[in-house]
Short mmCIF file of C-alpha atoms in Angstrom, two decimals:
data_model
loop_
_atom_site.label_atom_id
_atom_site.label_comp_id
_atom_site.label_asym_id
_atom_site.label_seq_id
_atom_site.Cartn_x
_atom_site.Cartn_y
_atom_site.Cartn_z
CA UNK A 1 78.22 128.42 102.11
CA UNK A 2 79.66 129.88 99.02
CA UNK A 3 81.06 129.91 95.57
CA UNK A 4 84.62 130.62 94.92
CA UNK A 5 86.09 132.51 91.68
CA UNK A 6 89.25 132.37 90.84
CA UNK A 7 89.76 135.10 88.09
CA UNK A 8 92.62 135.06 85.73
CA UNK A 9 94.81 134.79 88.96
CA UNK A 10 98.83 135.58 88.12
CA UNK A 11 101.43 135.08 90.63
CA UNK A 12 105.30 135.63 89.83
CA UNK A 13 107.93 135.45 92.01
CA UNK A 14 110.73 137.95 91.52
CA UNK A 15 114.09 139.35 92.92
CA UNK A 16 116.02 142.27 91.88
CA UNK A 17 117.66 142.21 88.53
CA UNK A 18 115.58 139.62 86.88
CA UNK A 19 112.18 138.95 85.02
CA UNK A 20 110.71 136.69 88.01
CA UNK A 21 109.51 133.06 87.88
CA UNK A 22 105.72 132.82 86.66
CA UNK A 23 103.87 130.39 89.19
CA UNK A 24 100.63 130.78 88.22
CA UNK A 25 99.31 132.40 84.81
CA UNK A 26 96.20 133.51 84.15
CA UNK A 27 94.17 130.46 85.60
CA UNK A 28 90.45 131.30 85.89
CA UNK A 29 88.07 128.68 87.83
CA UNK A 30 84.49 128.52 88.25
CA UNK A 31 83.79 126.69 91.56
CA UNK A 32 79.85 126.17 92.62
CA UNK A 33 78.79 126.80 96.34
CA UNK A 34 79.18 123.23 97.82
CA UNK A 35 81.51 121.57 94.70
CA UNK A 36 84.52 119.46 95.37
CA UNK A 37 87.29 120.57 93.10
CA UNK A 38 90.47 119.04 93.51
CA UNK A 39 93.70 120.79 91.48
CA UNK A 40 96.21 117.97 90.79
CA UNK A 41 99.51 118.43 89.07
CA UNK A 42 103.46 117.14 89.26
CA UNK A 43 105.18 119.27 91.70
CA UNK A 44 106.23 122.74 90.57
CA UNK A 45 103.33 123.40 88.16
CA UNK A 46 101.60 126.09 90.76
CA UNK A 47 98.67 124.10 92.83
CA UNK A 48 100.31 124.82 95.90
CA UNK A 49 100.74 128.39 95.12
CA UNK A 50 96.82 129.26 94.02
CA UNK A 51 96.13 127.92 97.37
CA UNK A 52 98.44 130.24 99.10
CA UNK A 53 96.82 133.06 97.12
CA UNK A 54 93.26 131.98 98.18
CA UNK A 55 94.26 131.73 102.00
CA UNK A 56 96.05 135.28 101.96
CA UNK A 57 99.33 134.04 102.50
CA UNK A 58 100.78 134.93 99.08
CA UNK A 59 99.50 138.54 97.39
CA UNK A 60 98.20 138.10 93.61
CA UNK A 61 100.36 139.69 90.70
CA UNK A 62 97.28 140.28 89.12
CA UNK A 63 93.89 139.19 89.23
CA UNK A 64 91.19 138.81 91.76
CA UNK A 65 89.89 136.16 94.02
CA UNK A 66 85.67 136.20 94.78
CA UNK A 67 83.77 134.50 97.44
CA UNK A 68 80.29 134.64 95.84
CA UNK A 69 80.39 137.92 94.17
CA UNK A 70 82.57 139.34 97.32
CA UNK A 71 86.22 140.33 95.97
CA UNK A 72 88.98 139.71 98.42
CA UNK A 73 91.79 139.62 96.94
CA UNK A 74 93.16 142.62 99.35
CA UNK A 75 91.28 141.17 101.73
CA UNK A 76 93.48 140.36 105.35
CA UNK A 77 93.71 136.54 105.38
CA UNK A 78 92.26 136.50 108.89
CA UNK A 79 89.02 137.72 107.65
CA UNK A 80 88.76 136.14 104.34
CA UNK A 81 86.62 133.16 105.90
CA UNK A 82 88.56 130.48 104.78
CA UNK A 83 89.74 127.37 106.44
CA UNK A 84 93.36 126.03 105.52
CA UNK A 85 94.55 122.16 106.36
CA UNK A 86 98.17 121.39 105.65
CA UNK A 87 100.51 118.79 104.59
CA UNK A 88 102.33 118.45 107.81
CA UNK A 89 99.19 119.08 110.23
CA UNK A 90 101.00 121.75 111.93
CA UNK A 91 99.88 121.23 115.54
CA UNK A 92 101.51 123.10 118.15
CA UNK A 93 103.30 120.53 119.90
CA UNK A 94 102.68 121.84 123.65
CA UNK A 95 99.01 122.16 123.06
CA UNK A 96 96.25 118.89 123.31
CA UNK A 97 94.37 118.28 120.77
CA UNK A 98 91.26 120.05 122.38
CA UNK A 99 93.17 123.60 122.73
CA UNK A 100 94.65 122.68 118.97
CA UNK A 101 91.26 122.59 117.72
CA UNK A 102 90.11 125.97 119.62
CA UNK A 103 93.58 127.86 119.35
CA UNK A 104 92.06 129.75 116.19
CA UNK A 105 88.43 130.67 117.80
CA UNK A 106 90.32 131.91 121.28
CA UNK A 107 92.53 134.11 119.22
CA UNK A 108 89.95 135.97 117.65
CA UNK A 109 88.14 136.31 120.72
CA UNK A 110 84.34 136.46 118.71
CA UNK A 111 82.90 133.34 120.45
CA UNK A 112 82.42 132.50 124.12
CA UNK A 113 84.28 129.79 125.69
CA UNK A 114 81.17 127.65 125.85
CA UNK A 115 80.46 128.37 122.70
CA UNK A 116 84.27 127.60 121.19
CA UNK A 117 84.08 124.26 123.64
CA UNK A 118 80.57 123.56 121.85
CA UNK A 119 82.04 123.77 118.27
CA UNK A 120 85.29 121.25 119.53
CA UNK A 121 83.11 118.66 120.57
CA UNK A 122 80.74 118.53 117.43
CA UNK A 123 83.76 118.50 115.14
CA UNK A 124 85.33 115.70 117.34
CA UNK A 125 82.29 114.14 116.77
CA UNK A 126 82.64 114.23 113.26
CA UNK A 127 86.02 113.35 112.84
CA UNK A 128 85.27 110.60 115.33
CA UNK A 129 88.22 111.94 118.04
CA UNK A 130 86.38 112.15 121.10
CA UNK A 131 88.49 109.98 123.25
CA UNK A 132 91.96 111.86 121.35
CA UNK A 133 91.20 115.56 123.19
CA UNK A 134 93.21 115.44 125.99
CA UNK A 135 96.40 114.10 124.15
CA UNK A 136 99.39 115.84 122.86
CA UNK A 137 99.99 115.97 119.36
CA UNK A 138 102.98 113.16 120.23
CA UNK A 139 100.87 111.12 121.24
CA UNK A 140 98.99 110.54 118.24
CA UNK A 141 99.28 108.63 114.95
CA UNK A 142 99.86 110.39 111.50
CA UNK A 143 96.19 109.72 110.94
CA UNK A 144 94.80 110.90 114.08
CA UNK A 145 97.07 114.35 113.33
CA UNK A 146 95.27 114.95 110.74
CA UNK A 147 91.64 114.26 111.55
CA UNK A 148 92.63 117.09 114.62
CA UNK A 149 94.09 119.20 111.40
CA UNK A 150 90.70 119.04 109.76
CA UNK A 151 88.83 119.32 113.21
CA UNK A 152 90.87 122.39 113.65
CA UNK A 153 89.26 123.37 110.16
CA UNK A 154 85.78 122.75 110.85
CA UNK A 155 84.98 124.77 114.20
CA UNK A 156 86.08 127.86 112.40
CA UNK A 157 82.56 127.05 110.44
CA UNK A 158 84.88 129.04 107.02
CA UNK A 159 83.00 129.45 103.90
CA UNK A 160 85.50 127.61 102.03
CA UNK A 161 87.82 124.42 102.47
CA UNK A 162 91.53 124.58 101.47
CA UNK A 163 93.35 121.41 101.46
CA UNK A 164 96.88 121.01 100.68
CA UNK A 165 98.21 117.54 99.88
CA UNK A 166 96.57 116.49 103.64
CA UNK A 167 97.32 112.88 103.09
CA UNK A 168 101.19 112.83 101.50
CA UNK A 169 102.40 111.99 104.50
CA UNK A 170 100.56 109.14 105.38
CA UNK A 171 101.07 105.81 104.54
CA UNK A 172 99.23 104.39 101.57
CA UNK A 173 96.45 101.87 103.64
CA UNK A 174 95.12 105.06 105.82
CA UNK A 175 95.40 107.27 102.89
CA UNK A 176 92.76 105.70 101.26
CA UNK A 177 90.75 105.19 104.91
CA UNK A 178 91.24 108.98 105.10
CA UNK A 179 90.43 109.80 101.47
CA UNK A 180 86.91 107.89 102.16
CA UNK A 181 86.60 110.24 105.24
CA UNK A 182 87.28 113.62 103.78
CA UNK A 183 84.65 113.01 101.13
CA UNK A 184 82.42 111.69 103.46
CA UNK A 185 83.07 114.69 105.71
CA UNK A 186 82.69 117.17 103.01
CA UNK A 187 79.40 115.96 101.67
CA UNK A 188 78.19 116.04 104.99
CA UNK A 189 79.27 119.82 105.84
CA UNK A 190 78.60 120.68 101.90
CA UNK A 191 81.45 123.37 102.26
CA UNK A 192 82.96 124.65 99.15
CA UNK A 193 85.81 123.03 98.96
CA UNK A 194 89.67 123.55 96.98
CA UNK A 195 91.65 119.98 97.20
CA UNK A 196 95.54 119.80 96.45
CA UNK A 197 97.44 116.56 95.50
CA UNK A 198 99.49 115.27 92.69
CA UNK A 199 97.83 112.18 93.55
CA UNK A 200 95.58 111.70 90.33
CA UNK A 201 94.21 108.28 92.55
CA UNK A 202 92.94 110.88 94.90
CA UNK A 203 91.93 113.24 92.00
CA UNK A 204 89.98 110.69 90.18
CA UNK A 205 88.33 109.15 92.97
CA UNK A 206 87.32 112.65 95.10
CA UNK A 207 86.64 115.21 93.12
CA UNK A 208 83.51 116.66 91.67
CA UNK A 209 85.71 118.17 88.85
CA UNK A 210 89.30 118.04 88.38
CA UNK A 211 91.61 121.22 87.46
CA UNK A 212 94.99 119.69 85.70
CA UNK A 213 97.45 122.46 85.96
CA UNK A 214 101.19 122.17 84.38
CA UNK A 215 103.97 124.93 84.35
CA UNK A 216 101.88 127.36 86.14
CA UNK A 217 98.42 126.86 83.23
CA UNK A 218 95.81 125.79 84.09
CA UNK A 219 94.98 122.56 81.35
CA UNK A 220 92.02 121.20 81.56
CA UNK A 221 89.14 121.33 84.14
CA UNK A 222 86.93 118.49 83.90
CA UNK A 223 85.25 115.84 85.50
CA UNK A 224 87.06 112.65 86.14
CA UNK A 225 86.09 110.98 83.33
CA UNK A 226 86.02 113.57 80.82
CA UNK A 227 89.43 113.90 81.73
CA UNK A 228 90.42 110.27 81.40
CA UNK A 229 88.24 109.75 77.89
CA UNK A 230 88.00 113.62 76.58
CA UNK A 231 91.70 114.61 77.30
CA UNK A 232 92.49 118.46 75.99
CA UNK A 233 95.89 117.84 75.04
CA UNK A 234 98.71 115.57 75.60
CA UNK A 235 100.27 116.54 78.55
CA UNK A 236 96.87 115.80 80.03
CA UNK A 237 96.31 112.33 78.39
CA UNK A 238 99.81 111.04 79.69
CA UNK A 239 98.75 112.35 82.96
CA UNK A 240 95.84 111.03 83.72
CA UNK A 241 95.96 107.43 83.72
CA UNK A 242 98.41 104.80 84.79
CA UNK A 243 100.28 103.28 83.04
CA UNK A 244 100.64 106.42 80.90
CA UNK A 245 98.78 106.61 77.44
CA UNK A 246 100.91 105.47 74.84
CA UNK A 247 101.65 107.78 72.02
CA UNK A 248 102.81 107.01 68.50
CA UNK A 249 103.90 109.13 66.10
CA UNK A 250 102.05 108.68 62.46
CA UNK A 251 101.44 110.16 59.24
CA UNK A 252 98.29 110.44 58.15
CA UNK A 253 96.49 109.93 54.74
CA UNK A 254 92.49 110.41 53.38
CA UNK A 255 91.15 107.34 51.63
CA UNK A 256 87.37 107.83 50.44
CA UNK A 257 87.01 104.14 52.71
CA UNK A 258 88.74 106.08 55.92
CA UNK A 259 91.67 106.93 57.37
CA UNK A 260 94.78 105.80 57.31
CA UNK A 261 97.60 105.90 59.74
CA UNK A 262 101.36 105.19 58.52
CA UNK A 263 104.08 103.99 60.41
CA UNK A 264 107.47 102.61 59.15
CA UNK A 265 106.03 99.13 61.22
CA UNK A 266 102.34 99.04 60.46
CA UNK A 267 100.03 100.98 58.52
CA UNK A 268 96.09 101.09 60.52
CA UNK A 269 93.38 101.73 58.26
CA UNK A 270 90.27 103.34 59.85
CA UNK A 271 86.62 103.22 58.90
CA UNK A 272 84.42 105.46 56.90
CA UNK A 273 82.70 106.55 60.59
CA UNK A 274 86.35 107.92 61.83
CA UNK A 275 87.04 109.59 57.97
CA UNK A 276 83.58 111.77 58.34
CA UNK A 277 84.81 113.58 61.69
CA UNK A 278 88.63 113.61 60.35
CA UNK A 279 90.57 116.93 59.50
CA UNK A 280 91.40 116.00 56.10
CA UNK A 281 94.54 119.01 56.04
CA UNK A 282 96.33 117.03 58.11
CA UNK A 283 99.32 114.80 57.70
CA UNK A 284 101.42 114.27 60.95
CA UNK A 285 99.96 113.19 63.95
CA UNK A 286 99.96 111.60 67.29
CA UNK A 287 98.20 108.56 68.00
CA UNK A 288 97.55 108.00 71.60
CA UNK A 289 96.23 104.48 73.16
CA UNK A 290 95.59 103.69 76.96
CA UNK A 291 97.72 100.21 77.58
CA UNK A 292 94.51 98.92 78.85
CA UNK A 293 92.79 99.67 75.93
CA UNK A 294 95.22 97.18 73.84
CA UNK A 295 94.04 94.08 73.11
CA UNK A 296 95.83 90.65 72.36
CA UNK A 297 94.27 88.98 69.42
CA UNK A 298 95.13 86.24 67.20
CA UNK A 299 98.21 85.97 64.43
CA UNK A 300 95.72 86.33 61.71
CA UNK A 301 93.80 89.37 62.89
CA UNK A 302 93.29 91.69 60.07
CA UNK A 303 94.64 94.97 62.13
CA UNK A 304 96.33 93.12 64.22
CA UNK A 305 100.10 93.94 64.50
CA UNK A 306 102.89 91.27 65.66
CA UNK A 307 105.47 92.73 68.20
CA UNK A 308 107.86 90.88 70.88
CA UNK A 309 107.27 91.33 74.77
CA UNK A 310 110.32 92.42 76.24
CA UNK A 311 109.63 93.00 79.84
CA UNK A 312 106.51 91.35 81.59
CA UNK A 313 105.48 92.61 84.77
CA UNK A 314 102.85 90.66 86.85
CA UNK A 315 100.78 92.94 89.25
CA UNK A 316 97.96 90.75 90.32
CA UNK A 317 94.91 91.54 88.84
CA UNK A 318 96.98 92.78 85.80
CA UNK A 319 100.11 92.12 83.95
CA UNK A 320 102.18 94.84 82.17
CA UNK A 321 103.33 94.17 78.46
CA UNK A 322 106.38 96.08 77.31
CA UNK A 323 107.20 96.14 73.69
CA UNK A 324 108.76 97.82 71.21
CA UNK A 325 107.86 99.08 67.55
CA UNK A 326 110.78 100.96 65.71
CA UNK A 327 112.75 102.40 68.17
CA UNK A 328 110.06 103.13 70.70
CA UNK A 329 108.81 101.01 73.85
CA UNK A 330 104.94 100.68 74.32
CA UNK A 331 102.95 99.08 77.37
CA UNK A 332 99.79 96.83 76.96
CA UNK A 333 98.12 96.19 79.94
CA UNK A 334 96.26 92.50 80.27
CA UNK A 335 94.29 90.45 82.22
CA UNK A 336 96.63 89.33 84.90
CA UNK A 337 95.78 85.63 84.55
CA UNK A 338 97.34 86.23 80.85
CA UNK A 339 100.28 84.28 80.45
CA UNK A 340 103.03 85.63 78.13
CA UNK A 341 106.63 85.63 78.78
CA UNK A 342 109.53 87.94 77.73
CA UNK A 343 110.80 87.28 74.16
CA UNK A 344 107.44 86.02 73.06
CA UNK A 345 106.07 87.08 69.87
CA UNK A 346 102.37 88.44 70.51
CA UNK A 347 99.75 90.54 68.11
CA UNK A 348 97.87 92.97 69.13
CA UNK A 349 95.25 95.17 68.01
CA UNK A 350 93.99 98.76 69.17
CA UNK A 351 90.40 99.43 68.80
CA UNK A 352 89.78 102.01 66.79
CA UNK A 353 86.59 102.92 69.20
CA UNK A 354 89.58 103.97 71.87
CA UNK A 355 92.25 105.74 69.56
CA UNK A 356 93.28 109.37 70.42
CA UNK A 357 94.89 111.93 68.03
CA UNK A 358 96.53 114.72 68.94
CA UNK A 359 97.87 117.64 66.76
CA UNK A 360 101.98 116.62 66.86
CA UNK A 361 102.77 120.18 67.50
CA UNK A 362 100.60 122.14 69.73
CA UNK A 363 99.31 118.53 71.31
CA UNK A 364 95.72 119.63 71.25
CA UNK A 365 93.40 116.54 71.20
CA UNK A 366 91.91 116.67 67.48
CA UNK A 367 89.70 113.17 68.21
CA UNK A 368 88.75 111.36 71.30
CA UNK A 369 86.91 108.24 71.92
CA UNK A 370 83.38 108.66 73.15
CA UNK A 371 82.76 108.85 76.77
CA UNK A 372 79.93 106.61 79.14
CA UNK A 373 77.52 108.25 80.37
CA UNK A 374 75.02 107.82 83.43
CA UNK A 375 72.37 107.48 81.31
CA UNK A 376 70.48 111.10 80.79
CA UNK A 377 73.78 112.37 78.55
CA UNK A 378 76.00 113.35 81.22
CA UNK A 379 79.38 112.15 82.68
CA UNK A 380 79.26 110.34 86.04
CA UNK A 381 81.20 112.80 88.52
CA UNK A 382 83.89 110.28 89.53
CA UNK A 383 85.30 107.24 88.55
CA UNK A 384 85.32 103.93 90.97
CA UNK A 385 88.62 103.14 91.04
#
């Protein structure tokens, strides 16, 4: 297969009389041969534009794209040896599934009819759609149409797969099924894949690594666990994880036995270990704690904080508790069997080992918790959600 390199990609959409809109700004990513990379971010962050640049559907404003060590930025789309799967399937409504899958190969005219049919049959077997080959698109369900679209990409035998939110039109149950199928397919074919989604669950469960985008800029590229436990900045910390991380603006003072974070409602004292890693010049900080890290405690717990629950959201396996500190509302995620009522006073604690600290001006992470490893000091690739 092939490695894929994005070298300082930049795309500006401009019209006469303005400076243009920067859709992709200086994005560099090195993707190894056979690696599955997920581009994730909110709408308008530049994810799909990057795929369009890679496929040749958009021209680069600056930068270069390499497949292995060959630059392809000026290569015509049909000669780039990449296959793209779209959100809306893009099947020809007047052609059977078989003819949809073979259409691109026939237009290229490089293979015999026999070779084309062999490729189609092989791809259909991989996707489990042999019995659908003679059906028209309007006779197929959404999931079946997406399998045909994936099969059409497989018959190309490309060096790189590009997938632009291929599951977003499917219902939740089918998305879960197709998510697993795409992972298995990519593993079996061992094709370098760049997958775009706005769904963090897809990103966290599918990607070998995930690239988090915002406003056209690459915020962080990391394994799912690294992004969760060691976010590079406030945006990544708030985007990865559901419910989002709680952020508490506090002031910090350094003492011999630790660092004290001060808030109008409470003080939080850390240990000497925390103090050893602390930047002594920092006074104002943004402390982050994930809802699932917040613990319920006994009223007399030394580091406990008494709060009043304003809203309770029972979700089965978990229960979300909303509470306020000052003028801000925060969320704790507790076991679904925990019985707490609206208006009830509870005591919560923020485990020191789970605290994130950010610079409030730049948003850059100052300290993050230690992430679990797979036993040899490396992060496991994916989260099991």
